[in-house]
XYZ file of C-alpha atoms in Angstrom:
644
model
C -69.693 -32.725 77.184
C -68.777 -31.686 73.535
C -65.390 -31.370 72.905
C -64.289 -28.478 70.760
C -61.634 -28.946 67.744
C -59.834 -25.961 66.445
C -61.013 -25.633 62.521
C -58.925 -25.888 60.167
C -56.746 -22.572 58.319
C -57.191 -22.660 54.532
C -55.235 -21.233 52.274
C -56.205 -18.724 50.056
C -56.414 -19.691 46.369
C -54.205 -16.026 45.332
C -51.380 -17.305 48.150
C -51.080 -20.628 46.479
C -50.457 -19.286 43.056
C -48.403 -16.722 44.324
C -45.922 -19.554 46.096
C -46.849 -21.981 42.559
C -45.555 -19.002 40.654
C -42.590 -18.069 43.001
C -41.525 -21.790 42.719
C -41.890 -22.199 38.977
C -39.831 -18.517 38.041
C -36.951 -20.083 40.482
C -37.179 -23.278 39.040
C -37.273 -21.696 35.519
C -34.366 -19.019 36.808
C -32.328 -22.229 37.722
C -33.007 -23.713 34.711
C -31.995 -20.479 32.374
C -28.826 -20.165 34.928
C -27.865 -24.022 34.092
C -28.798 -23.619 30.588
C -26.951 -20.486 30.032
C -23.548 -21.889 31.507
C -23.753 -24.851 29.641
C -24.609 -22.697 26.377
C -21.393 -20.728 27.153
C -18.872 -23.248 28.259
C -20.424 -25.151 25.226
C -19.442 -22.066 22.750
C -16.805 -20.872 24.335
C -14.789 -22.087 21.447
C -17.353 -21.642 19.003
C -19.025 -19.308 16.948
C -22.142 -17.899 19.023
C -25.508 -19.652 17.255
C -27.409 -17.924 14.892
C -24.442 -15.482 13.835
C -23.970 -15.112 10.518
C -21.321 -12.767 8.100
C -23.881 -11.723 5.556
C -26.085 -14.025 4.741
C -23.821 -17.040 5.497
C -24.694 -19.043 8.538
C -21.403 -19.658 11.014
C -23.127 -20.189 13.881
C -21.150 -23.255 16.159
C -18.290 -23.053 13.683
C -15.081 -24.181 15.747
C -11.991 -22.474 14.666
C -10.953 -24.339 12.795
C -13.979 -24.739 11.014
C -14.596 -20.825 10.513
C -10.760 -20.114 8.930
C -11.401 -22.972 5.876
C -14.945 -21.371 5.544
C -13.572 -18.008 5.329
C -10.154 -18.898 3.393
C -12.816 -21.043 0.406
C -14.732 -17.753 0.568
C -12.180 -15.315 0.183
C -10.523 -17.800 -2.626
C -13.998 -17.721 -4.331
C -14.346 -14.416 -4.012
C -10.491 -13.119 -5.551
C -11.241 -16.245 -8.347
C -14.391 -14.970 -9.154
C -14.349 -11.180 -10.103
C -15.635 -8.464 -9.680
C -18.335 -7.525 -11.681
C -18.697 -4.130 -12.897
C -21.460 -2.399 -15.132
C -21.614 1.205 -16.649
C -23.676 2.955 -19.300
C -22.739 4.438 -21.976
C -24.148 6.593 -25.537
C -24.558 2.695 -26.708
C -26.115 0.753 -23.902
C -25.017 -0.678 -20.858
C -21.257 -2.664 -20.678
C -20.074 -5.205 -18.614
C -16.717 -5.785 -17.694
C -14.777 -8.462 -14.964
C -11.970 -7.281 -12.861
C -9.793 -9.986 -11.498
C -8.122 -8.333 -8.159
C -5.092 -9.486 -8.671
C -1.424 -9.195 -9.789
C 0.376 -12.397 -10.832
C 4.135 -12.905 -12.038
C 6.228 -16.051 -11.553
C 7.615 -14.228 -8.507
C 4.540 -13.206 -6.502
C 0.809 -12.417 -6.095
C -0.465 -9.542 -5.191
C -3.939 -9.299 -4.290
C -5.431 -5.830 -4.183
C -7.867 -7.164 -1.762
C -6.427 -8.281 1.188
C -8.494 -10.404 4.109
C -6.572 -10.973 7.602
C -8.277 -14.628 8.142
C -6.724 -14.815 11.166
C -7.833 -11.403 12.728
C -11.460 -12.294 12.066
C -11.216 -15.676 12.997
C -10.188 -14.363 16.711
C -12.587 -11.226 16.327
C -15.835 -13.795 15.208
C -15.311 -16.381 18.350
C -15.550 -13.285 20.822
C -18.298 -11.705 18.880
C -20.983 -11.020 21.735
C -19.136 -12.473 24.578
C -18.213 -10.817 27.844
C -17.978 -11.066 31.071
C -18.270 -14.608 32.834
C -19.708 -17.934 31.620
C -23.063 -17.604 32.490
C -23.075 -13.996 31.022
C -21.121 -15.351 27.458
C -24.019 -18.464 27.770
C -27.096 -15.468 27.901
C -25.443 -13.767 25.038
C -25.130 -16.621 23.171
C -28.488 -17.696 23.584
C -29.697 -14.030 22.256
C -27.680 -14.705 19.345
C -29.824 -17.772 18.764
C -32.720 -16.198 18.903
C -31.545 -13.303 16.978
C -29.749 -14.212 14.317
C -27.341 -11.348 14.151
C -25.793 -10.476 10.585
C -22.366 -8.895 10.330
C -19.491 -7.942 7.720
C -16.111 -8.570 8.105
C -14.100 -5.775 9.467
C -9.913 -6.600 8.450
C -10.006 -6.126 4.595
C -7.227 -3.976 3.233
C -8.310 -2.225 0.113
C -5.370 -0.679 -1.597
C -7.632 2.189 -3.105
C -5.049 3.541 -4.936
C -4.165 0.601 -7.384
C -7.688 -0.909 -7.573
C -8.915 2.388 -8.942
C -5.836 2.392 -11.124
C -7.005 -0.859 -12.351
C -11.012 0.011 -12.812
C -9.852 3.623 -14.789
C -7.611 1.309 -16.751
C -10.788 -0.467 -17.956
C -13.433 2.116 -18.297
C -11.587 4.990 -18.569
C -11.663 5.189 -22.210
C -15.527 5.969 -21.610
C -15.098 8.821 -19.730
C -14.224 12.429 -20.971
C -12.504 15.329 -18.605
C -13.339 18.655 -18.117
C -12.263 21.149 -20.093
C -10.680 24.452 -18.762
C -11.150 27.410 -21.845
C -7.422 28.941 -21.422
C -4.971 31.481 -23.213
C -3.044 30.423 -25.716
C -0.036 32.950 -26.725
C 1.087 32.782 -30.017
C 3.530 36.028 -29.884
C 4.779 38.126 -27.375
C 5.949 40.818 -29.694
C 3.568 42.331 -30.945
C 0.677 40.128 -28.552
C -1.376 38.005 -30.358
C -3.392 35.090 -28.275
C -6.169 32.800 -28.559
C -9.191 31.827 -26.294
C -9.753 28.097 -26.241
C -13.385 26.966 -25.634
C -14.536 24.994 -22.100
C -16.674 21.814 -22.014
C -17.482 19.863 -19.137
C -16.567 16.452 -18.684
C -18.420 13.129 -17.748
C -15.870 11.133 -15.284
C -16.814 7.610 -13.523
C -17.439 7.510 -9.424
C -13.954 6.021 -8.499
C -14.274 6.433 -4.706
C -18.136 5.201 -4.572
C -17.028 2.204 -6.938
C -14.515 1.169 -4.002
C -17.039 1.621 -1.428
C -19.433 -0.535 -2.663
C -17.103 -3.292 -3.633
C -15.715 -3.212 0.098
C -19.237 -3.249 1.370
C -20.081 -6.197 -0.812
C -16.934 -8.049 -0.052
C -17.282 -7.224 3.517
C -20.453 -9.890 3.202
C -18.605 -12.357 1.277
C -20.924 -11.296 -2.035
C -19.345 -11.413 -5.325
C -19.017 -7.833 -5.959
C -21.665 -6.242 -8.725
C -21.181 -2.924 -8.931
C -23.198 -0.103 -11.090
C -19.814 2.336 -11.889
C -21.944 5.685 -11.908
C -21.080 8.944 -13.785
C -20.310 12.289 -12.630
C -20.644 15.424 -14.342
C -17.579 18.072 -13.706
C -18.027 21.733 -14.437
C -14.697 23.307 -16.312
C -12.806 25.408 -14.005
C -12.559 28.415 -16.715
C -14.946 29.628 -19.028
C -14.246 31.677 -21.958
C -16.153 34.775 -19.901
C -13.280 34.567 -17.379
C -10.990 35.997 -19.954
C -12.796 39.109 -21.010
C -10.353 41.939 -20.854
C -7.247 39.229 -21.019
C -5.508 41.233 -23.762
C -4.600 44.350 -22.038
C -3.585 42.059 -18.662
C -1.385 40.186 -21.414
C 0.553 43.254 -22.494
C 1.408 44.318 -19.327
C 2.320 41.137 -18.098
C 4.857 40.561 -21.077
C 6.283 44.209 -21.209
C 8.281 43.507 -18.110
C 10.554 41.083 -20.249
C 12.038 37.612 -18.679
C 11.985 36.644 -15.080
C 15.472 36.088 -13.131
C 16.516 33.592 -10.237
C 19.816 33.771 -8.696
C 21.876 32.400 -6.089
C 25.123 33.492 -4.603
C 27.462 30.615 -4.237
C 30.786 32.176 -3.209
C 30.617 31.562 0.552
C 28.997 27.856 0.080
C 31.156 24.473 0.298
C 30.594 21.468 -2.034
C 29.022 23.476 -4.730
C 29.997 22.821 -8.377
C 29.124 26.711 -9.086
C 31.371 29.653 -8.011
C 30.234 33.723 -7.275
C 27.062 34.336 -8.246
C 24.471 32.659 -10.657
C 21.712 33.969 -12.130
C 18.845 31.651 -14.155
C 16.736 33.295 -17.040
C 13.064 32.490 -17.962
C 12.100 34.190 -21.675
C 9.452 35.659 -22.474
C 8.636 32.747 -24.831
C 9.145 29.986 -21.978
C 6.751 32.653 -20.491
C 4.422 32.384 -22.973
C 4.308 28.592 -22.774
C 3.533 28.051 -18.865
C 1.307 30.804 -18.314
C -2.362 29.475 -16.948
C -5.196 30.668 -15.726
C -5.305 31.341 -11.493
C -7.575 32.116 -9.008
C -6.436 34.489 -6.265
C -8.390 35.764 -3.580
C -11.977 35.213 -5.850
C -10.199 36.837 -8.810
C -9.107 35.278 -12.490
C -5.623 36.335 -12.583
C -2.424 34.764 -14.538
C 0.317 32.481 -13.397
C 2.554 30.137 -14.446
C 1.841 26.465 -14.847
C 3.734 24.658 -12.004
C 4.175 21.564 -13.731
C 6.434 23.165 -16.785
C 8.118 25.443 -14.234
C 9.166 22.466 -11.874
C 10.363 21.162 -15.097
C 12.826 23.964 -15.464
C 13.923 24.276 -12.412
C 14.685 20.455 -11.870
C 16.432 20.573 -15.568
C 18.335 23.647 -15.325
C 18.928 24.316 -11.816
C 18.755 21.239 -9.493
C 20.071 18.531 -11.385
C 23.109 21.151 -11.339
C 23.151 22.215 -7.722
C 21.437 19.317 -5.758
C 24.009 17.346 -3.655
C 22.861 14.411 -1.567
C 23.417 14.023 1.614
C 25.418 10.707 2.293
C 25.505 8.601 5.335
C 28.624 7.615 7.452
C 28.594 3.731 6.065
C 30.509 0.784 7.423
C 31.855 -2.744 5.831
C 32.856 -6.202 7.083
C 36.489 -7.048 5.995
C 37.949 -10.354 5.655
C 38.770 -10.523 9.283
C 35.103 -9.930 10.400
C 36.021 -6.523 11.852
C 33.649 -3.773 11.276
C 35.837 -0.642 9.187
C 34.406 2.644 8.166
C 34.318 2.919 4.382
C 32.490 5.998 3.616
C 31.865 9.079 5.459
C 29.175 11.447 6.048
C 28.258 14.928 3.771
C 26.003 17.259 4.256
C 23.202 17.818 1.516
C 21.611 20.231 -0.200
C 18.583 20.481 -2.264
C 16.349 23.083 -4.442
C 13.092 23.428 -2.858
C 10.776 23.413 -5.955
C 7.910 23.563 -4.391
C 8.954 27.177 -2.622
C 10.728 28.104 -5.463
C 8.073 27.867 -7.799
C 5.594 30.131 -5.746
C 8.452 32.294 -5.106
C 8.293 32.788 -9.356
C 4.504 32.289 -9.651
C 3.657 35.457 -7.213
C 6.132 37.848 -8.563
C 4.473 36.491 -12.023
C 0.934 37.294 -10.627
C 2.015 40.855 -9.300
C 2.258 41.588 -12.776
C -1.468 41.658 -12.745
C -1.874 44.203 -10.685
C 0.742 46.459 -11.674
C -0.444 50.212 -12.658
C -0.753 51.477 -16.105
C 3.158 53.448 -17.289
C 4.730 52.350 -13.797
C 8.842 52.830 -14.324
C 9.660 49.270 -15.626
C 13.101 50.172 -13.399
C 10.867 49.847 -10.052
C 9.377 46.296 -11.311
C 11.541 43.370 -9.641
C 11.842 40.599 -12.072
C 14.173 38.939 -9.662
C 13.532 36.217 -6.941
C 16.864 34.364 -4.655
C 16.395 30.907 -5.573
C 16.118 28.882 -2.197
C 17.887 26.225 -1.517
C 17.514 24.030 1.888
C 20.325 21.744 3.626
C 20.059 18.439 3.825
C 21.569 16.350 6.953
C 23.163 12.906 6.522
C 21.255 10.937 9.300
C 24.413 9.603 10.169
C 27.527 11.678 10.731
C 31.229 10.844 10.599
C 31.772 11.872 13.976
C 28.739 9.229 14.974
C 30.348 6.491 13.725
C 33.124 6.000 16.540
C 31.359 4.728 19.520
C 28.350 2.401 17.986
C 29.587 -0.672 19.077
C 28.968 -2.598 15.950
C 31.569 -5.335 16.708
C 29.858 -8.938 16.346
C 27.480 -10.886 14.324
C 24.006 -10.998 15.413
C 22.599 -13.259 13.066
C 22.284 -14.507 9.599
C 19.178 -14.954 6.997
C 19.605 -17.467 3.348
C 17.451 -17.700 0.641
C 18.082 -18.923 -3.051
C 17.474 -17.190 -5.775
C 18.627 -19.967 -8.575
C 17.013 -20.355 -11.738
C 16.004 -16.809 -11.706
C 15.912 -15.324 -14.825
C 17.877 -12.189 -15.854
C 15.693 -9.072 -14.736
C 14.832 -10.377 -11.267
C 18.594 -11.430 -10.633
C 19.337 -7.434 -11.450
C 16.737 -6.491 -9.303
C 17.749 -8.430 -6.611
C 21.648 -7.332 -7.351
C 20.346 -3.814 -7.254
C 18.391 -4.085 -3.759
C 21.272 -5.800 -1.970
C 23.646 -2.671 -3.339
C 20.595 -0.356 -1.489
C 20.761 -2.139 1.958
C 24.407 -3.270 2.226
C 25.619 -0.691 4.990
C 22.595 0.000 6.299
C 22.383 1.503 9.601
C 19.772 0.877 12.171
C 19.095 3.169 15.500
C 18.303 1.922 18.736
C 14.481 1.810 18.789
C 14.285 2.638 14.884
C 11.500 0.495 12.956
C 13.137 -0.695 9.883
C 11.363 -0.793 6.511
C 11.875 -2.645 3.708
C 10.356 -0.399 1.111
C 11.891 2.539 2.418
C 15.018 1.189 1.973
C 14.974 -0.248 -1.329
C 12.602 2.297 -3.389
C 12.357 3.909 -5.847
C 10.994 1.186 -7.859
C 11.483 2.428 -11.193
C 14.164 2.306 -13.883
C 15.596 5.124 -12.554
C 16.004 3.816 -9.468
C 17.977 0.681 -10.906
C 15.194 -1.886 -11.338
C 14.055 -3.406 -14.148
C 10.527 -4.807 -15.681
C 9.145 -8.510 -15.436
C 5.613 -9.785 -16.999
C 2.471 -9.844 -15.002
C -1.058 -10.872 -15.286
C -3.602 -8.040 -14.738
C -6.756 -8.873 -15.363
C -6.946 -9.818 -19.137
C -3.262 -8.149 -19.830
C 0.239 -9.399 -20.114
C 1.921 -6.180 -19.076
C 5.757 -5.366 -18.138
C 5.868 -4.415 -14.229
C 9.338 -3.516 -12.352
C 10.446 -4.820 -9.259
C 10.437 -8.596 -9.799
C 12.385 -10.110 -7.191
C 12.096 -8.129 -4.105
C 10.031 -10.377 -2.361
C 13.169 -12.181 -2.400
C 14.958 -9.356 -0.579
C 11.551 -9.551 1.960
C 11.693 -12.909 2.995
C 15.843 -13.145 3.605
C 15.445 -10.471 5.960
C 12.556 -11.962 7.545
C 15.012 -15.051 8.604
C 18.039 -12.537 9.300
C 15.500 -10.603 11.636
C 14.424 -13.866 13.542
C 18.172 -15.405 13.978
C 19.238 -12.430 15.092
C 15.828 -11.923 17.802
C 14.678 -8.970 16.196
C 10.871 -7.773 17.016
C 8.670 -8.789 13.870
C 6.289 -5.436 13.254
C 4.834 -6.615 9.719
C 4.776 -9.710 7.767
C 2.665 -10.869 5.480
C 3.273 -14.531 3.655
C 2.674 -14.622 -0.108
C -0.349 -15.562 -1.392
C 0.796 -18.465 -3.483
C 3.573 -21.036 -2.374
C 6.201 -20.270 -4.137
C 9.274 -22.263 -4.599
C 12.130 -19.182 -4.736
C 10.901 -18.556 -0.802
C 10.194 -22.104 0.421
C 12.432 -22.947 3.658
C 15.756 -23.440 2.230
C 16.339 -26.897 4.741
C 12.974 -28.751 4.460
C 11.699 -26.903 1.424
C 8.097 -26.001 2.253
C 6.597 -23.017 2.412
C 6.118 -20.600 5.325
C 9.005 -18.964 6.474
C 8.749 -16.134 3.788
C 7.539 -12.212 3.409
C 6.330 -10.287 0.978
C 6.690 -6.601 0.375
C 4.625 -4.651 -2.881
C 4.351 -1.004 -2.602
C 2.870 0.951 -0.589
C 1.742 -2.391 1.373
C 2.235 -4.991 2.375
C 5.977 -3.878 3.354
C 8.646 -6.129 6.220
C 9.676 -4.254 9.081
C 11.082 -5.207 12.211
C 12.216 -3.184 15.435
C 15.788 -2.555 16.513
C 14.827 -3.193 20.377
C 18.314 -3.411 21.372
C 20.390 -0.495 22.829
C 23.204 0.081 19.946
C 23.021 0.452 16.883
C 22.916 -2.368 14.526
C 24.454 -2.567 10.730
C 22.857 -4.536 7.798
C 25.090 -6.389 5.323
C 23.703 -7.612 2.392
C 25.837 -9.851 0.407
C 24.940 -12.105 -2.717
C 27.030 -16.169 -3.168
C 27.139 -16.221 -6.876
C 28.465 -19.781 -6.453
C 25.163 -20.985 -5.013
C 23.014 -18.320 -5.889
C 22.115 -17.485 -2.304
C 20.815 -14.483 -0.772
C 23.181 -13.510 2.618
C 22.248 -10.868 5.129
C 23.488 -10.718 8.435
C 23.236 -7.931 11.346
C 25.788 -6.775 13.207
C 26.181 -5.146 16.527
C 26.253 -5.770 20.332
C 25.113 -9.222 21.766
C 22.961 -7.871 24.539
C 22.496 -11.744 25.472
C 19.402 -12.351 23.819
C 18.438 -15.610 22.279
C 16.270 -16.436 19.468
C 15.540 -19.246 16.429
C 12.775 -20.811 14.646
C 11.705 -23.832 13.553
C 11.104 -25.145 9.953
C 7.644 -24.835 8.848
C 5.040 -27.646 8.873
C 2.208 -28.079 6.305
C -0.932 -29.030 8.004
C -2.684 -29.768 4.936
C -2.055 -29.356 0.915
C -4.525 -27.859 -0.905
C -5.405 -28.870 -5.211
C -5.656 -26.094 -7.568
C -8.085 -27.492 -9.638
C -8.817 -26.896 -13.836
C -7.164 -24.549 -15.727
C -8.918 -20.996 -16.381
C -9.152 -19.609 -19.656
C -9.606 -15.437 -19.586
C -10.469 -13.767 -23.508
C -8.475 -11.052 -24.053
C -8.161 -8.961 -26.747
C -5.202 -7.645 -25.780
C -3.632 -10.759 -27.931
C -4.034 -11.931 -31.243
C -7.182 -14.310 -32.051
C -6.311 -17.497 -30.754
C -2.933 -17.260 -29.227
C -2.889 -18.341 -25.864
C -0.271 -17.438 -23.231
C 0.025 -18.899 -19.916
C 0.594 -18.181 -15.889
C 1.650 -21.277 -13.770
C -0.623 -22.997 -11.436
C 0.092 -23.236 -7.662
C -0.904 -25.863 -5.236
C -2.415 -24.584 -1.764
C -1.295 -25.057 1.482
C -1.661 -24.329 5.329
C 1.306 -24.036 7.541
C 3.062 -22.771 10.565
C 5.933 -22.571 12.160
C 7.002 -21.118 15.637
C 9.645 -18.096 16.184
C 11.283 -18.189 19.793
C 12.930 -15.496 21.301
C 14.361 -14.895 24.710
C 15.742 -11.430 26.334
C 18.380 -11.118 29.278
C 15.802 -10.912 32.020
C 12.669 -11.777 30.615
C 10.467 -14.478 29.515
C 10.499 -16.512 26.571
C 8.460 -15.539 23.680
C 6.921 -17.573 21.679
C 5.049 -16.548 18.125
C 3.516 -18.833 16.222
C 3.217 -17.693 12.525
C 0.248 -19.233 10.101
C 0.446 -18.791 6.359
C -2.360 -19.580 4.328
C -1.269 -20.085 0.548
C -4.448 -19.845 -1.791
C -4.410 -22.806 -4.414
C -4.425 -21.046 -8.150
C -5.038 -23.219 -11.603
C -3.234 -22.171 -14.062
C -4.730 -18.956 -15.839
C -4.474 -18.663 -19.395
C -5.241 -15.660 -22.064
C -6.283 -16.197 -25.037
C -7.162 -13.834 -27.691
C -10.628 -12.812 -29.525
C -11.656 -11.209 -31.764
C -11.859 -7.442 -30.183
C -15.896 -6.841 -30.972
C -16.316 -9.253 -28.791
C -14.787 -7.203 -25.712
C -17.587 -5.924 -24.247
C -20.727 -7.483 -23.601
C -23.370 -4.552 -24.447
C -26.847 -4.522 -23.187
C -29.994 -2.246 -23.505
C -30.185 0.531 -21.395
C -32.737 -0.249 -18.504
């Protein structure tokens, strides 16, 4: 008998490469899974691969690593120049601007990079979510090799254009308006000036293209194009002008008057009437457009000048704050009390003026000069004192909060004024509850006017006279006042360069300062408490030592820092020579050199309830050799190249 065995199943050849391939892919997924968390827990303090800022590879970079990469960068980048080119009638010219200000009392850069900011922002770049996720994106980036640009650069447009016109300028030409010109007003006679228009440089594109090349750590080269500008007023505008003229004059002088007989404080009694002649007439009026038409008005810039002359510097009355002082016995006394203010609006004043001026353009042949109004009411607005009298009673100022030092010895004359005149500013100062207090605010304006005088700077190839030397000073005492007395920091920015007036005054390095330079950087802190608080501002000839303290309510908060620590010291290297020929041939005069350095220090403060909080602030001070300028001859200025 034959026994029957079963046969065996085989498998078919598509089933075994599907179960092959199902194996693999989840051996491969495991793989990518394993790979891609140890890829992220492996960057998660790194730089993702294969990122770079321009064309600079900072893939891996730790930290550390990427802040002394992009601090030698930036250094390279403010040392180096920037480049700029523009043609003129004889060829191309090439010029160097140096971004940056330099006195013995600051630097200020008008290119500003927040290392820190884009430290932080670069080690997140492309990472989200959980490990594994952060490990896939990472591993993209490797095989992508994303470029990007740096995104916290401060450009203070304002003064870097101020700085390129001051070079190239002299190569550019305005429009010209054609205008009216009246030589008598009895009997008329006038003149027609001629138009042209005007080649200026592209300011605003210049800026942009230096931020996009500094956004990529390039040396700036920029092209500094031309624009053409049409005139606003061509000599056609001003056919007919001469019978406009004669009716515009045969309404004699214009009139604005004020009744001050019911108003308090006023030097002027009754009423008060202000003439403009026909001849002052005759010297503002301009050419106006109106509603599509050519009409005449009156320059605004000559007519603010009259009525800020004549009329305001008469009638204007500031309104004053409710001020307090410390006396000997530490007690808080009212010394000064509140008025209220009044000023003369120019602004509505002059277009007041300006359209009855223009009505005369319109008026109708032979109308009865006794119908034409040649009067306007000047206007004058109050002015509230932010701080009344009757506010002053119940503030609560009644204890110190805290103190800040600096010293200011060996300062020469100018910057001791300057800093005499800011403490005179800020001594009485009153803060509000939940007001943000600025340092520029408070100690503008920073002209001669406003009590400050000039010091020398460096900008560019110029030794130039610049006021305000010595408010950085004013910046970084507050700074300390603000911390002892547990203050919220808002803005601070450390100096460029280390220097010695704002080292620590206990362990004498650097990093416990602020800067301030108009509009920006500026120092500002929050009054977070509940009363308000009172600035004093007081100078120790003996030592030469800066004093401000707050004053107010001890809410029970608690605050100090500690003395800064330098991490590392950085050389400034060779000296760098700059031609100028903004000096004699061969005389040479000289800016200091400053050593680099990296430190920190850690501000601590504590509220009744809360938890401690703990800031830890890193300065960065750029190493700078010491920059001479020496004179050349002046054809050797510019370098001038054929026109491509």
């Amino acid at each position: 008998m034959t026994d029957i065995l079963p046969k065996s199943k085989k498998k078919s050849p598509a089933l075994v490469a599907l179960i092959v391939s199902a194996i693999v892919f989840s051996v491969f997924i495991a793989i990518f899974a394993i790979t891609s968390v140890v890829v992220g827990i492996q960057y998660s303090e790194r730089v993702a691969p294969g990122l770079r800022i321009g064309n600079y590879d900072v893939g891996g970079f730790t930290k550390d690593e990427l802040k002394e990469f992009l601090q030698n960068k930036n250094d390279q980048l403010v040392g180096t120049g920037i480049n700029l080119s523009f043609k003129d009638g004889e060829g191309k010219k090439e010029i160097t601007l140096y971004p940056v200000i330099l006195s013995d009392d600051y630097a200020y850069e008008l290119i500003y990079t927040d290392i820190q900011a884009e430290v932080e922002r670069i080690i997140r770049f492309g990472k989200s979510g959980g490990v594994m996720l952060k490990g896939v994106s990472n591993i993209i980036s490797a095989l992508g090799k994303p470029s990007i640009s740096l995104k916290y650069i401060e450009i203070s447009d304002e003064k870097i254009i101020e700085e390129i016109k001051s070079l190239v300028s002299m190569y550019e030409s305005e429009a010209v308006d054609a205008s009216v010109i009246v030589l008598k007003t009895n009997p008329l006679e006038f003149k027609i000036t001629s138009s042209s228009i005007g080649v200026v440089f592209d300011y605003q594109d210049t800026v942009f293209q230096i931020r996009e090349q500094w956004s990529k750590l390039i040396v700036p080269n920029v092209e500094v194009e031309k624009d053409v500008i049409d005139p606003n007023f061509v000599e056609d505008d001003f056919n007919g002008a001469e019978d406009a003229l004669k009716n515009m004059f045969l309404h004699g002088s214009l009139f604005l008057t004020y009744d001050f007989s019911t108003a308090d404080n006023f030097v002027f009694r009754g009423k008060k009437t202000w003439e403009v002649t026909p001849q002052q007439i005759s010297e503002w009026i301009e050419a106006q457009v109106q509603d599509d038409v050519v009409v005449f008005g009156l320059n605004k810039d000559r007519t603010f000048e009259f009525i800020d002359e004549k009329i305001a510097s008469k009638v204007d009355i500031e309104p004053r704050d409710a001020k307090f002082e410390i006396n000997e016995n530490s007690k808080v006394t009212e010394f000064q009390g509140s008025r209220l203010g009044f000023k003369v609006d120019l602004e509505e004043n002059y277009k007041s003026l300006n359209n009855l001026f223009v009505s005369r353009n319109f008026l109708e042949e032979g109308v009865d000069l006794q119908l034409v109004s040649s009067t306007v009411d000047l206007i004058i607005s109050e002015a509230v004192s932010e701080i009344s009298t009757g506010d002053v009673n119940d503030l609560g100022i009644t204890e110190m909060l805290g103190t800040g030092i600096s010293d200011f010895s060996g300062s020469p004359s100018n910057r001791i004024k300057n800093i005499k005149n800011a403490v005179n500013k800020l001594n009485g100062v009153l803060i509000k509850p939940g007001e943000e207090f600025s340092t520029i605010r408070h100690t503008k304006p920073y002209t001669i006017s406003g009590g400050y005088l000039p010091e020398l700077v460096i900008k560019g190839d110029q030794i130039i006279p610049e006021i305000g030397g010595g408010l950085c000073q004013i910046g970084t005492t507050l700074f300390r006042m603000a911390m002892n007395s547990g203050m919220k920091i808002t803005e601070r920015r450390n100096h460029s360069l280390a220097i010695p007036y704002y080292n620590d005054p206990v362990n004498h390095l650097p990093g416990t300062d602020a800067t301030i330079y108009d509009p920006n950087p500026d120092f500002r802190f929050l009054n977070d408490t509940e009363n308000y608080i009172l600035l004093e501002a007081d100078i120790n000839w003996n030592t030469m030592e800066l004093v401000f303290t707050l004053w107010g309510t001890n809410d029970g908060r608690e605050a100090s820092f500690t003395h800064p620590v330098v991490k590392r010291w950085i050389p400034h290297g060779p000296t760098k020579n700059i031609e100028t020929t903004k000096l004699a041939p061969g005389v040479k005069k000289c800016q200091h050199s400053y050593t680099g350095a990296e430190s920190y220090f850690t501000y601590s403060r504590q509220l009744p309830g809360q938890e401690k909080e703990e800031i830890v602030y890193e300065s960065y001070y750029r190493p700078l050799p010491q920059i001479c300028l020496v004179g050349v001859d002046p054809d050797a200025s510019l370098e001038t190249l054929p026109v491509e």
